[in-house]
Amino acid sequence: MRVGWPFFAVVLCACSGPAAPDVEVCRDAVHRLCLPEPCALVTPLFPVGKSCESELLAASGCARDDFAFKSPDRTRFLSCRVALLRAGGDRETHPSCEDVAESFERCPDVVRFYQGKP
Amino acid sequence: MRRLPTLALLLTASGCVHVEATSRVERGPLLRTFDRPLVVEGGVRATVTAEWPKLFVALRGYDLCRTQTIEEYAEEHTTETSSAAAGPALSAGVVNTVAGLVLLAITPAVSTAADTRAIDSGGHYGASARQYTMGWGIGTLIVGVPALTVGLIAYLAQGETTEVKKVEQVSSQKEATCNERDVDGPLALLSEQGLAAEAKPAVGARAEFTNDELKTTAVERVSFFGRDAELDDASRRVLDAFTACRQLERQQVASVSALGTGALMGRLERVRACRSLRPAEMAEAGRALEDEVKRRREGGDPGAFEVGPNVLSYEDAVSAYAPRLKFVAGGEDLARLDAAAELAGKPALAEGIITEAVTANIGVLQLGGKSVFLFLPTQKAWGGDFPQGTRVEAVAVVVGVQTLGERTLPLLRAIWLRPAFGAP
């Protein structure tokens, strides 16, 4: 019986790997938001004529390799990111603008985080 | 305890196996034939005799010795078991189990690096190739092992078993009474009216009853320990005669001429039966009754003729009365009509020509050189008239000798009459 439970645990966990670092989670979210063409709600977050991704990464601090979530914390950020994954889990899948709007509406703190505002 | 899950798995898997069983029985060669003697419960036989006014009953018990001829055969009972699921389950089990084992076997050689190209909603990287391999390996094993178990159980359960048994068949049977012995016990004489008398004779002794002891007029059966004892024909006749004598004792009549014809015929029948026990006493009474019956026949009273079984055709009459006498021109039995009184009550076939009508229902039948009176019961409808000169054949009963006018001839009562072959 002792052998049985690890087997089940392995099967259950077979679909996911280790936890990704905070910086990778943050960069993944920014990358998805900035996939061209960015939604209308995303455009105001960075200056006109600048690169969306580089501006948001810089403003949020995710450009630094030692980035770690403080406010919002990792759990909060992940819950707000869920809507962006609805269109697909692949990193290059553009989220629908409705999902982006829902995420921004539910998580104004995360929107401020992208803009570098506390 | 560690073996419990394995055992449970096997039991569960065996429950899924549907095994069909077909049985057939084939009879083999005859091995031997032998006789088997059996003794089964028989019964009690009563022998009834009488010396008026006493009735004697002797009892003998017996068994039935039965000999059965037994034929002994070899019989093959073959049971075929098969399972339609064995093949598919076995192949699916083998494939999945092997695939699972192979996947698990190559797991150490597969990369443990997580898939960093994607991060799920929980913030985790994608699973490593090793995790996928192990997951698929365990999954296929989960499918494969039970299928393999079910398949193996079904496969092993298939087959054919043959059991040879010896069977017996009774081919013939003979039965005979045996172990005859004297018996003792409660004996009773019975009739439809109830118990006539009881006795408990000693072993080998006859039970004796006197006429005065009997509580009912008739005695019809003998019982022993509450069960009817067997009676042979002679014993039945004795009981009938004894009953007839008792009835006559209780039905005294002042004058036979005062009796109705039905009562007269009934009394005559009882007197004839009783005559075997009391010949001297019944002789005079019998004569008086027969004279009265003859007188009434001469008067044309149809009730004075004895009635036999009712029949609906000539063939019925032959079947019901089984005549042994045949009165035809030139026949051997014709001469016996000279002593017709001795033939009274005997059925006969008669073939001749109706020559004369004496009364409305009595005619003269010419049988070669002999003539007889033929009485035709008026209620009969034989489908035609039989005028003078008609050739007829009849099933009839000899009544006796009858005098009509100046002639005395044998009298036959027709049971069935029909035109004979060759009639004009």
Coordinates of C-alpha atoms in Angstrom, one line a residue:
Chain A
M1 CA 0.0 0.0 0.0
R2 CA 2.9 2.3 0.6
V3 CA 3.9 2.1 -3.0
G4 CA 0.4 2.9 -4.2
W5 CA 0.0 6.5 -3.0
P6 CA 3.2 7.9 -4.6
F7 CA 2.1 6.4 -7.9
F8 CA -1.2 8.3 -7.7
A9 CA 0.7 11.5 -6.6
V10 CA 3.0 11.1 -9.6
V11 CA 0.0 10.6 -12.0
L12 CA -1.8 13.6 -10.5
C13 CA 1.3 15.9 -10.8
A14 CA 2.4 14.6 -14.2
C15 CA 0.8 17.5 -15.9
S16 CA 2.7 20.3 -14.2
G17 CA 6.3 21.0 -13.4
P18 CA 8.0 23.1 -10.6
A19 CA 6.8 26.5 -9.6
A20 CA 8.0 29.2 -12.0
P21 CA 9.9 32.2 -10.4
D22 CA 8.0 35.4 -9.8
V23 CA 9.9 37.2 -12.5
E24 CA 8.9 34.6 -15.1
V25 CA 5.3 34.8 -14.0
C26 CA 5.3 38.6 -14.3
R27 CA 7.1 38.6 -17.7
D28 CA 4.6 36.0 -19.0
A29 CA 1.6 38.2 -18.1
V30 CA 3.2 41.3 -19.7
H31 CA 4.1 39.4 -22.8
R32 CA 0.6 38.2 -23.3
L33 CA -0.9 41.7 -22.7
C34 CA 1.5 43.3 -25.2
L35 CA 1.1 40.7 -28.0
P36 CA 0.2 42.8 -31.1
E37 CA -2.2 44.4 -31.4
P38 CA -2.6 45.3 -27.8
C39 CA -6.1 45.8 -26.6
A40 CA -7.5 49.3 -26.1
L41 CA -7.3 49.0 -22.4
V42 CA -3.6 48.2 -22.6
T43 CA -2.6 51.1 -24.8
P44 CA -2.9 53.8 -22.2
L45 CA -0.5 51.9 -19.9
F46 CA 2.6 52.9 -21.9
P47 CA 3.6 56.1 -23.8
V48 CA 2.7 56.4 -27.5
G49 CA 5.4 55.2 -29.8
K50 CA 7.2 53.1 -27.2
S51 CA 7.4 49.3 -27.0
C52 CA 4.6 48.0 -24.9
E53 CA 6.4 45.1 -23.4
S54 CA 9.7 46.9 -22.5
E55 CA 7.8 49.8 -21.0
L56 CA 5.6 47.6 -18.8
L57 CA 8.4 45.4 -17.8
A58 CA 10.4 48.4 -16.8
A59 CA 7.6 50.2 -15.0
S60 CA 6.6 47.0 -13.1
G61 CA 10.1 46.1 -12.2
C62 CA 9.8 42.7 -13.9
A63 CA 12.8 43.6 -16.1
R64 CA 15.0 43.0 -13.1
D65 CA 16.1 39.3 -12.8
D66 CA 15.8 39.5 -9.0
F67 CA 12.2 40.7 -9.2
A68 CA 9.8 39.3 -6.5
F69 CA 6.2 40.1 -5.9
K70 CA 5.4 42.3 -2.9
S71 CA 2.2 44.2 -3.7
P72 CA 0.2 42.6 -5.2
D73 CA 1.6 39.4 -3.9
R74 CA 2.1 36.3 -6.1
T75 CA -1.3 34.7 -5.2
R76 CA -3.2 37.8 -6.1
F77 CA -1.2 38.3 -9.3
L78 CA -1.8 34.7 -10.4
S79 CA -5.6 35.0 -9.7
C80 CA -5.7 38.1 -11.9
R81 CA -3.7 36.4 -14.6
V82 CA -6.2 33.5 -14.9
A83 CA -8.4 35.5 -17.3
L84 CA -5.5 36.1 -19.6
L85 CA -5.0 32.3 -20.0
R86 CA -8.6 31.7 -21.0
A87 CA -7.9 32.0 -24.8
G88 CA -5.1 29.4 -24.5
G89 CA -2.1 28.3 -22.3
D90 CA 0.4 28.9 -25.0
R91 CA 2.6 31.9 -24.3
E92 CA 2.0 33.3 -27.9
T93 CA -1.7 33.2 -27.7
H94 CA -3.3 36.6 -27.7
P95 CA -5.9 37.0 -24.9
S96 CA -9.3 38.3 -25.9
C97 CA -9.9 41.9 -25.1
E98 CA -13.0 40.9 -23.0
D99 CA -10.8 38.8 -20.8
V100 CA -8.3 41.7 -20.5
A101 CA -11.1 44.0 -19.6
E102 CA -12.4 41.5 -17.0
S103 CA -8.9 41.1 -15.5
F104 CA -8.4 44.9 -15.3
E105 CA -11.8 45.5 -13.8
R106 CA -11.3 42.9 -11.1
C107 CA -7.7 43.8 -10.4
P108 CA -7.1 47.6 -10.5
D109 CA -4.1 47.1 -8.1
V110 CA -2.4 44.9 -10.8
V111 CA -3.1 47.6 -13.4
R112 CA -1.4 50.1 -11.2
F113 CA 1.4 47.6 -10.7
Y114 CA 2.0 47.5 -14.5
Q115 CA 2.2 51.3 -14.5
G116 CA 4.7 51.3 -11.7
K117 CA 2.3 53.0 -9.3
P118 CA 2.1 51.7 -5.8
Chain B
M1 CA -2.7 -7.6 4.8
R2 CA -0.3 -6.7 2.0
R3 CA -1.8 -9.4 -0.2
L4 CA -5.3 -8.2 0.4
P5 CA -5.4 -5.6 -2.4
T6 CA -4.0 -8.2 -4.9
L7 CA -6.6 -10.7 -3.8
A8 CA -9.4 -8.1 -4.0
L9 CA -8.2 -7.1 -7.5
L10 CA -8.3 -10.8 -8.6
L11 CA -11.7 -11.4 -7.1
T12 CA -13.1 -8.2 -8.7
A13 CA -11.6 -9.0 -12.0
S14 CA -12.9 -12.6 -11.9
G15 CA -16.3 -11.1 -11.3
C16 CA -16.1 -9.3 -14.6
V17 CA -15.4 -12.5 -16.5
H18 CA -18.4 -13.9 -18.2
V19 CA -17.9 -17.5 -18.8
E20 CA -20.5 -19.4 -20.8
A21 CA -21.0 -23.1 -20.0
T22 CA -22.7 -25.6 -22.3
S23 CA -23.4 -29.1 -21.2
R24 CA -24.3 -32.1 -23.3
V25 CA -24.9 -35.7 -22.4
E26 CA -24.0 -38.6 -24.7
R27 CA -25.0 -42.1 -24.1
G28 CA -22.2 -44.6 -24.4
P29 CA -22.2 -48.3 -24.9
L30 CA -24.3 -50.8 -23.0
L31 CA -22.1 -52.1 -20.1
R32 CA -24.3 -54.9 -18.8
T33 CA -27.8 -56.1 -18.2
F34 CA -28.9 -57.5 -14.9
D35 CA -32.0 -58.4 -12.9
R36 CA -32.8 -56.5 -9.8
P37 CA -35.3 -58.2 -7.4
L38 CA -37.5 -55.9 -5.4
V39 CA -40.1 -56.7 -2.8
V40 CA -42.8 -54.0 -2.5
E41 CA -45.8 -53.7 -0.3
G42 CA -48.6 -55.8 -1.6
G43 CA -52.0 -56.0 0.0
V44 CA -54.5 -58.3 1.6
R45 CA -56.8 -60.6 -0.3
A46 CA -60.1 -61.7 1.2
T47 CA -61.8 -65.0 0.3
V48 CA -65.5 -64.9 1.1
T49 CA -67.6 -68.1 1.5
A50 CA -71.1 -68.6 2.8
E51 CA -73.2 -71.3 4.3
W52 CA -76.5 -69.6 4.9
P53 CA -77.0 -68.0 7.4
K54 CA -73.3 -67.7 8.0
L55 CA -70.7 -65.7 6.1
F56 CA -67.0 -66.5 6.3
V57 CA -64.1 -64.3 5.5
A58 CA -60.5 -65.5 5.3
L59 CA -57.6 -63.1 4.9
R60 CA -54.3 -63.7 3.3
G61 CA -51.6 -61.0 3.1
Y62 CA -49.1 -60.9 0.2
D63 CA -46.2 -58.9 -1.1
L64 CA -45.4 -58.0 -4.7
C65 CA -42.1 -59.5 -5.9
R66 CA -40.9 -57.3 -8.7
T67 CA -38.0 -58.2 -11.0
Q68 CA -36.6 -55.3 -12.9
T69 CA -34.4 -55.9 -15.9
I70 CA -31.8 -53.1 -15.7
E71 CA -29.6 -52.0 -18.5
E72 CA -26.5 -50.2 -17.4
Y73 CA -25.0 -47.6 -19.8
A74 CA -21.9 -45.4 -19.7
E75 CA -23.0 -41.8 -20.0
E76 CA -20.6 -38.9 -20.8
H77 CA -21.5 -35.6 -19.3
T78 CA -19.4 -33.0 -21.2
T79 CA -19.3 -29.4 -20.1
E80 CA -17.8 -26.8 -22.5
T81 CA -16.8 -23.4 -21.0
S82 CA -15.9 -20.5 -23.2
S83 CA -15.7 -16.7 -22.9
A84 CA -16.1 -14.3 -25.7
A85 CA -14.2 -11.7 -23.7
A86 CA -11.0 -13.7 -23.2
G87 CA -9.4 -12.8 -26.6
P88 CA -10.0 -9.0 -26.6
A89 CA -9.3 -8.6 -22.9
L90 CA -6.1 -10.6 -23.2
S91 CA -4.8 -8.7 -26.2
A92 CA -5.7 -5.3 -24.7
G93 CA -4.1 -6.3 -21.4
V94 CA -0.9 -7.5 -23.0
V95 CA -0.5 -4.4 -25.2
N96 CA -1.2 -1.9 -22.4
T97 CA 0.8 -3.7 -19.8
V98 CA 3.8 -4.1 -22.1
A99 CA 3.5 -0.4 -23.2
G100 CA 3.3 0.7 -19.6
L101 CA 6.3 -1.4 -18.5
V102 CA 8.3 -0.1 -21.5
L103 CA 7.4 3.5 -20.7
L104 CA 8.3 3.0 -17.0
A105 CA 11.5 1.3 -18.0
I106 CA 12.7 4.2 -20.2
T107 CA 11.7 6.8 -17.6
P108 CA 15.3 7.2 -16.1
A109 CA 16.6 8.0 -19.6
V110 CA 14.2 10.8 -20.2
S111 CA 14.9 14.5 -19.3
T112 CA 13.7 15.8 -16.0
A113 CA 13.8 19.4 -17.2
A114 CA 10.5 21.2 -16.8
D115 CA 8.7 22.7 -19.8
T116 CA 9.5 26.4 -19.3
R117 CA 7.7 27.5 -22.5
A118 CA 4.4 27.7 -20.6
I119 CA 3.3 28.7 -17.1
D120 CA -0.1 27.5 -16.0
S121 CA -2.7 29.3 -14.0
G122 CA -1.1 28.1 -10.7
G123 CA 2.2 29.6 -11.7
H124 CA 3.9 26.2 -12.5
Y125 CA 6.0 25.3 -15.5
G126 CA 4.8 22.6 -17.7
A127 CA 5.6 19.0 -16.7
S128 CA 8.9 17.4 -17.7
A129 CA 9.3 14.7 -20.3
R130 CA 10.0 12.2 -17.5
Q131 CA 6.8 13.1 -15.8
Y132 CA 4.8 12.6 -19.0
T133 CA 6.5 9.3 -19.6
M134 CA 5.9 8.0 -16.1
G135 CA 2.3 9.2 -16.2
W136 CA 1.5 7.5 -19.4
G137 CA 3.3 4.4 -18.2
I138 CA 1.2 4.2 -15.0
G139 CA -1.9 5.0 -16.9
T140 CA -1.4 2.2 -19.4
L141 CA -0.6 -0.2 -16.6
I142 CA -3.8 0.8 -14.8
V143 CA -5.7 -0.2 -17.9
G144 CA -3.5 -3.1 -18.9
V145 CA -3.1 -5.0 -15.7
P146 CA -6.8 -5.5 -14.9
A147 CA -7.5 -6.3 -18.6
L148 CA -4.7 -8.8 -18.5
T149 CA -6.0 -10.4 -15.3
V150 CA -9.5 -10.6 -16.7
G151 CA -8.2 -12.1 -19.9
L152 CA -6.1 -14.6 -18.2
I153 CA -8.9 -15.7 -15.9
A154 CA -11.3 -16.0 -18.8
Y155 CA -8.6 -17.9 -20.9
L156 CA -7.9 -20.3 -18.1
A157 CA -11.6 -20.9 -17.4
Q158 CA -12.1 -22.0 -21.0
G159 CA -12.0 -25.7 -21.8
E160 CA -13.9 -28.9 -21.9
T161 CA -14.5 -31.3 -19.0
T162 CA -15.9 -34.8 -19.5
E163 CA -17.3 -36.9 -16.7
V164 CA -18.3 -40.5 -17.3
K165 CA -21.1 -41.8 -15.2
K166 CA -23.0 -45.1 -15.1
V167 CA -26.7 -44.8 -15.6
E168 CA -29.4 -47.4 -15.2
Q169 CA -32.5 -47.8 -17.3
V170 CA -35.3 -50.2 -16.4
S171 CA -36.0 -52.0 -19.7
S172 CA -38.7 -54.4 -18.4
Q173 CA -40.4 -55.3 -15.2
K174 CA -42.2 -58.4 -14.0
E175 CA -44.4 -58.5 -11.0
A176 CA -45.9 -61.4 -9.1
T177 CA -47.5 -61.9 -5.7
C178 CA -45.3 -63.6 -3.2
N179 CA -44.7 -64.2 0.5
E180 CA -48.4 -65.1 1.0
R181 CA -49.1 -65.3 4.7
D182 CA -51.9 -65.4 7.2
V183 CA -52.7 -62.0 8.7
D184 CA -54.6 -60.9 11.7
G185 CA -56.1 -57.5 12.5
P186 CA -59.4 -55.6 12.5
L187 CA -61.7 -56.7 9.7
A188 CA -64.9 -55.0 8.7
L189 CA -67.7 -55.7 6.3
L190 CA -68.9 -52.5 4.6
S191 CA -71.6 -51.3 2.3
E192 CA -72.7 -47.9 1.0
Q193 CA -75.0 -47.7 4.0
G194 CA -72.0 -48.0 6.3
L195 CA -70.4 -50.6 8.6
A196 CA -72.2 -53.9 8.5
A197 CA -70.0 -55.8 11.0
E198 CA -66.6 -56.0 12.5
A199 CA -64.3 -58.8 13.7
K200 CA -60.8 -59.5 14.7
P201 CA -59.9 -63.1 13.7
A202 CA -56.8 -64.8 14.9
V203 CA -53.9 -65.6 12.5
G204 CA -55.0 -68.2 10.1
A205 CA -58.6 -68.3 11.3
R206 CA -61.7 -67.3 9.3
A207 CA -63.9 -64.5 10.5
E208 CA -67.5 -65.7 10.9
F209 CA -70.6 -63.6 10.7
T210 CA -74.1 -64.7 11.0
N211 CA -77.0 -63.1 9.1
D212 CA -78.4 -61.6 12.4
E213 CA -75.2 -59.8 13.2
L214 CA -75.1 -57.7 10.1
K215 CA -76.2 -54.1 10.6
T216 CA -76.9 -53.3 7.0
T217 CA -78.9 -55.1 4.3
A218 CA -76.1 -55.2 1.8
V219 CA -72.5 -56.2 2.1
E220 CA -70.3 -55.0 -0.7
R221 CA -66.7 -54.6 0.6
V222 CA -64.3 -56.1 3.1
S223 CA -61.8 -53.8 4.8
F224 CA -58.7 -54.7 6.7
F225 CA -57.0 -52.1 8.9
G226 CA -59.3 -49.5 7.2
R227 CA -58.1 -50.4 3.6
D228 CA -60.2 -52.4 1.2
A229 CA -59.1 -55.9 0.8
E230 CA -59.0 -57.4 -2.7
L231 CA -62.0 -59.7 -3.6
D232 CA -61.9 -62.3 -6.4
D233 CA -65.0 -62.8 -8.6
A234 CA -66.2 -65.8 -6.6
S235 CA -66.1 -63.8 -3.4
R236 CA -68.0 -61.0 -5.0
R237 CA -70.7 -63.4 -6.2
V238 CA -71.0 -64.8 -2.7
L239 CA -71.4 -61.3 -1.3
D240 CA -74.0 -60.4 -3.9
A241 CA -75.8 -63.7 -3.2
F242 CA -75.7 -63.1 0.6
T243 CA -77.0 -59.5 0.1
A244 CA -79.8 -60.8 -2.2
C245 CA -80.9 -63.4 0.4
R246 CA -81.0 -60.7 3.1
Q247 CA -83.0 -58.4 0.8
L248 CA -85.5 -61.1 0.1
E249 CA -85.9 -61.8 3.8
R250 CA -86.7 -58.2 4.5
Q251 CA -89.1 -57.8 1.5
Q252 CA -91.7 -60.5 2.1
V253 CA -94.6 -60.4 -0.3
A254 CA -98.0 -62.0 0.1
S255 CA -98.6 -62.6 -3.7
V256 CA -96.3 -62.1 -6.6
S257 CA -99.2 -61.1 -8.8
A258 CA -99.6 -58.0 -6.7
L259 CA -96.1 -56.8 -7.6
G260 CA -95.4 -54.2 -10.2
T261 CA -93.5 -55.6 -13.2
G262 CA -90.3 -53.7 -12.2
A263 CA -90.4 -55.0 -8.6
L264 CA -91.2 -58.5 -10.0
M265 CA -88.2 -58.5 -12.3
G266 CA -86.0 -57.2 -9.4
R267 CA -87.2 -59.9 -7.0
L268 CA -86.6 -62.6 -9.7
E269 CA -83.1 -61.3 -10.1
R270 CA -82.5 -61.5 -6.3
V271 CA -84.0 -65.0 -6.1
R272 CA -81.7 -66.2 -8.9
A273 CA -78.7 -64.7 -7.0
C274 CA -79.7 -66.2 -3.7
R275 CA -80.4 -69.6 -5.2
S276 CA -76.6 -70.4 -5.0
L277 CA -76.8 -70.2 -1.2
R278 CA -80.3 -71.4 -0.5
P279 CA -81.2 -73.6 -3.5
A280 CA -84.0 -75.5 -1.7
E281 CA -85.7 -72.4 -0.3
M282 CA -85.5 -70.4 -3.5
A283 CA -86.7 -73.1 -5.9
E284 CA -90.3 -72.7 -5.2
A285 CA -90.2 -68.9 -5.0
G286 CA -88.2 -68.8 -8.2
R287 CA -90.7 -70.9 -10.1
A288 CA -93.6 -68.8 -8.9
L289 CA -91.8 -65.6 -10.0
E290 CA -90.8 -67.0 -13.4
D291 CA -94.4 -68.2 -14.1
E292 CA -95.7 -64.8 -13.3
V293 CA -93.1 -63.2 -15.6
K294 CA -94.0 -65.5 -18.4
R295 CA -97.7 -64.8 -17.9
R296 CA -97.0 -61.0 -18.2
R297 CA -94.9 -61.5 -21.3
E298 CA -97.8 -63.4 -22.9
G299 CA -99.9 -60.4 -22.0
G300 CA -97.5 -58.2 -23.9
D301 CA -95.9 -56.4 -21.0
P302 CA -92.6 -55.1 -22.3
G303 CA -91.3 -54.6 -18.8
A304 CA -91.3 -58.3 -18.3
F305 CA -88.3 -58.7 -20.6
E306 CA -84.9 -58.3 -19.0
V307 CA -83.1 -55.1 -20.0
G308 CA -79.5 -55.2 -21.0
P309 CA -77.1 -52.4 -21.8
N310 CA -78.5 -49.7 -24.1
V311 CA -76.9 -49.8 -27.6
L312 CA -77.0 -47.4 -30.6
S313 CA -75.9 -49.7 -33.4
Y314 CA -75.6 -53.3 -34.5
E315 CA -71.9 -53.1 -33.9
D316 CA -72.5 -51.7 -30.4
A317 CA -74.8 -54.6 -29.7
V318 CA -72.2 -57.1 -30.8
S319 CA -69.6 -55.4 -28.7
A320 CA -71.7 -55.0 -25.6
Y321 CA -73.3 -58.4 -25.5
A322 CA -70.5 -60.5 -27.1
P323 CA -72.9 -63.2 -28.4
R324 CA -71.3 -66.7 -28.5
L325 CA -74.4 -68.5 -29.9
K326 CA -75.2 -68.2 -33.6
F327 CA -78.6 -69.3 -34.9
V328 CA -78.4 -69.5 -38.7
A329 CA -79.8 -72.0 -41.2
G330 CA -77.6 -75.1 -41.0
G331 CA -75.7 -73.8 -37.9
E332 CA -74.5 -76.0 -35.1
D333 CA -76.1 -74.0 -32.4
L334 CA -79.6 -74.2 -33.9
A335 CA -80.2 -77.6 -32.3
R336 CA -79.7 -76.1 -28.9
L337 CA -82.9 -74.2 -29.3
D338 CA -84.7 -77.4 -28.4
A339 CA -83.6 -76.7 -24.8
A340 CA -84.1 -72.9 -25.0
A341 CA -85.0 -72.6 -21.2
E342 CA -81.4 -73.6 -20.5
L343 CA -80.1 -70.8 -22.7
A344 CA -82.1 -68.2 -20.9
G345 CA -80.2 -64.9 -20.6
K346 CA -77.5 -65.9 -23.2
P347 CA -76.9 -63.5 -26.1
A348 CA -77.0 -64.8 -29.6
L349 CA -76.7 -63.8 -33.2
A350 CA -79.7 -64.8 -35.3
E351 CA -80.1 -64.6 -39.1
G352 CA -83.3 -65.6 -40.8
I353 CA -86.5 -64.4 -42.5
I354 CA -89.5 -62.8 -40.7
T355 CA -92.4 -65.0 -41.7
E356 CA -95.3 -63.8 -39.5
A357 CA -96.3 -60.9 -37.2
V358 CA -98.0 -62.4 -34.1
T359 CA -98.5 -59.2 -32.1
A360 CA -97.5 -55.6 -32.6
N361 CA -94.0 -56.3 -31.4
I362 CA -93.6 -60.1 -31.6
G363 CA -92.9 -61.8 -34.8
V364 CA -91.9 -65.3 -36.0
L365 CA -88.4 -65.6 -37.3
Q366 CA -87.6 -68.6 -39.5
L367 CA -84.0 -69.9 -38.9
G368 CA -83.7 -72.7 -41.5
G369 CA -85.8 -75.6 -40.1
K370 CA -86.5 -73.8 -36.8
S371 CA -88.9 -71.0 -35.9
V372 CA -88.6 -68.7 -32.9
F373 CA -90.6 -65.8 -31.5
L374 CA -88.7 -62.6 -31.8
F375 CA -89.7 -59.8 -29.4
L376 CA -89.0 -56.3 -30.7
P377 CA -89.0 -53.7 -27.9
T378 CA -91.3 -50.9 -29.1
Q379 CA -89.1 -48.0 -28.0
K380 CA -86.4 -49.0 -30.4
A381 CA -85.9 -47.1 -33.6
W382 CA -83.9 -49.3 -36.0
G383 CA -84.5 -47.2 -39.0
G384 CA -87.1 -49.2 -40.9
D385 CA -89.9 -51.6 -40.9
F386 CA -89.4 -55.3 -41.2
P387 CA -92.3 -56.7 -43.2
Q388 CA -93.0 -60.4 -43.8
G389 CA -90.4 -61.9 -46.0
T390 CA -87.6 -59.6 -44.8
R391 CA -84.3 -61.3 -44.3
V392 CA -82.8 -59.9 -41.1
E393 CA -79.9 -60.4 -38.8
A394 CA -80.3 -59.7 -35.1
V395 CA -78.3 -59.5 -31.9
A396 CA -80.8 -61.0 -29.3
V397 CA -81.0 -62.5 -25.9
V398 CA -82.6 -65.9 -25.3
V399 CA -85.5 -65.4 -22.9
G400 CA -86.8 -69.0 -22.7
V401 CA -89.7 -70.8 -24.1
Q402 CA -93.0 -68.9 -24.8
T403 CA -96.5 -70.1 -25.6
L404 CA -98.5 -67.7 -27.8
G405 CA -101.9 -69.0 -28.9
E406 CA -101.4 -72.6 -29.9
R407 CA -97.7 -72.4 -30.5
T408 CA -94.8 -72.9 -28.1
L409 CA -91.5 -71.6 -29.4
P410 CA -88.2 -70.4 -28.1
L411 CA -88.4 -66.6 -27.4
L412 CA -85.6 -64.2 -28.3
R413 CA -85.5 -60.5 -27.3
A414 CA -84.0 -58.4 -30.0
I415 CA -81.2 -56.1 -28.9
W416 CA -80.6 -54.7 -32.4
L417 CA -82.2 -55.7 -35.7
R418 CA -81.2 -54.8 -39.2
P419 CA -81.9 -56.1 -42.8
A420 CA -79.4 -58.8 -43.7
F421 CA -77.2 -58.9 -46.7
G422 CA -79.1 -60.1 -49.7
A423 CA -82.5 -58.9 -48.4
P424 CA -85.1 -58.4 -51.2

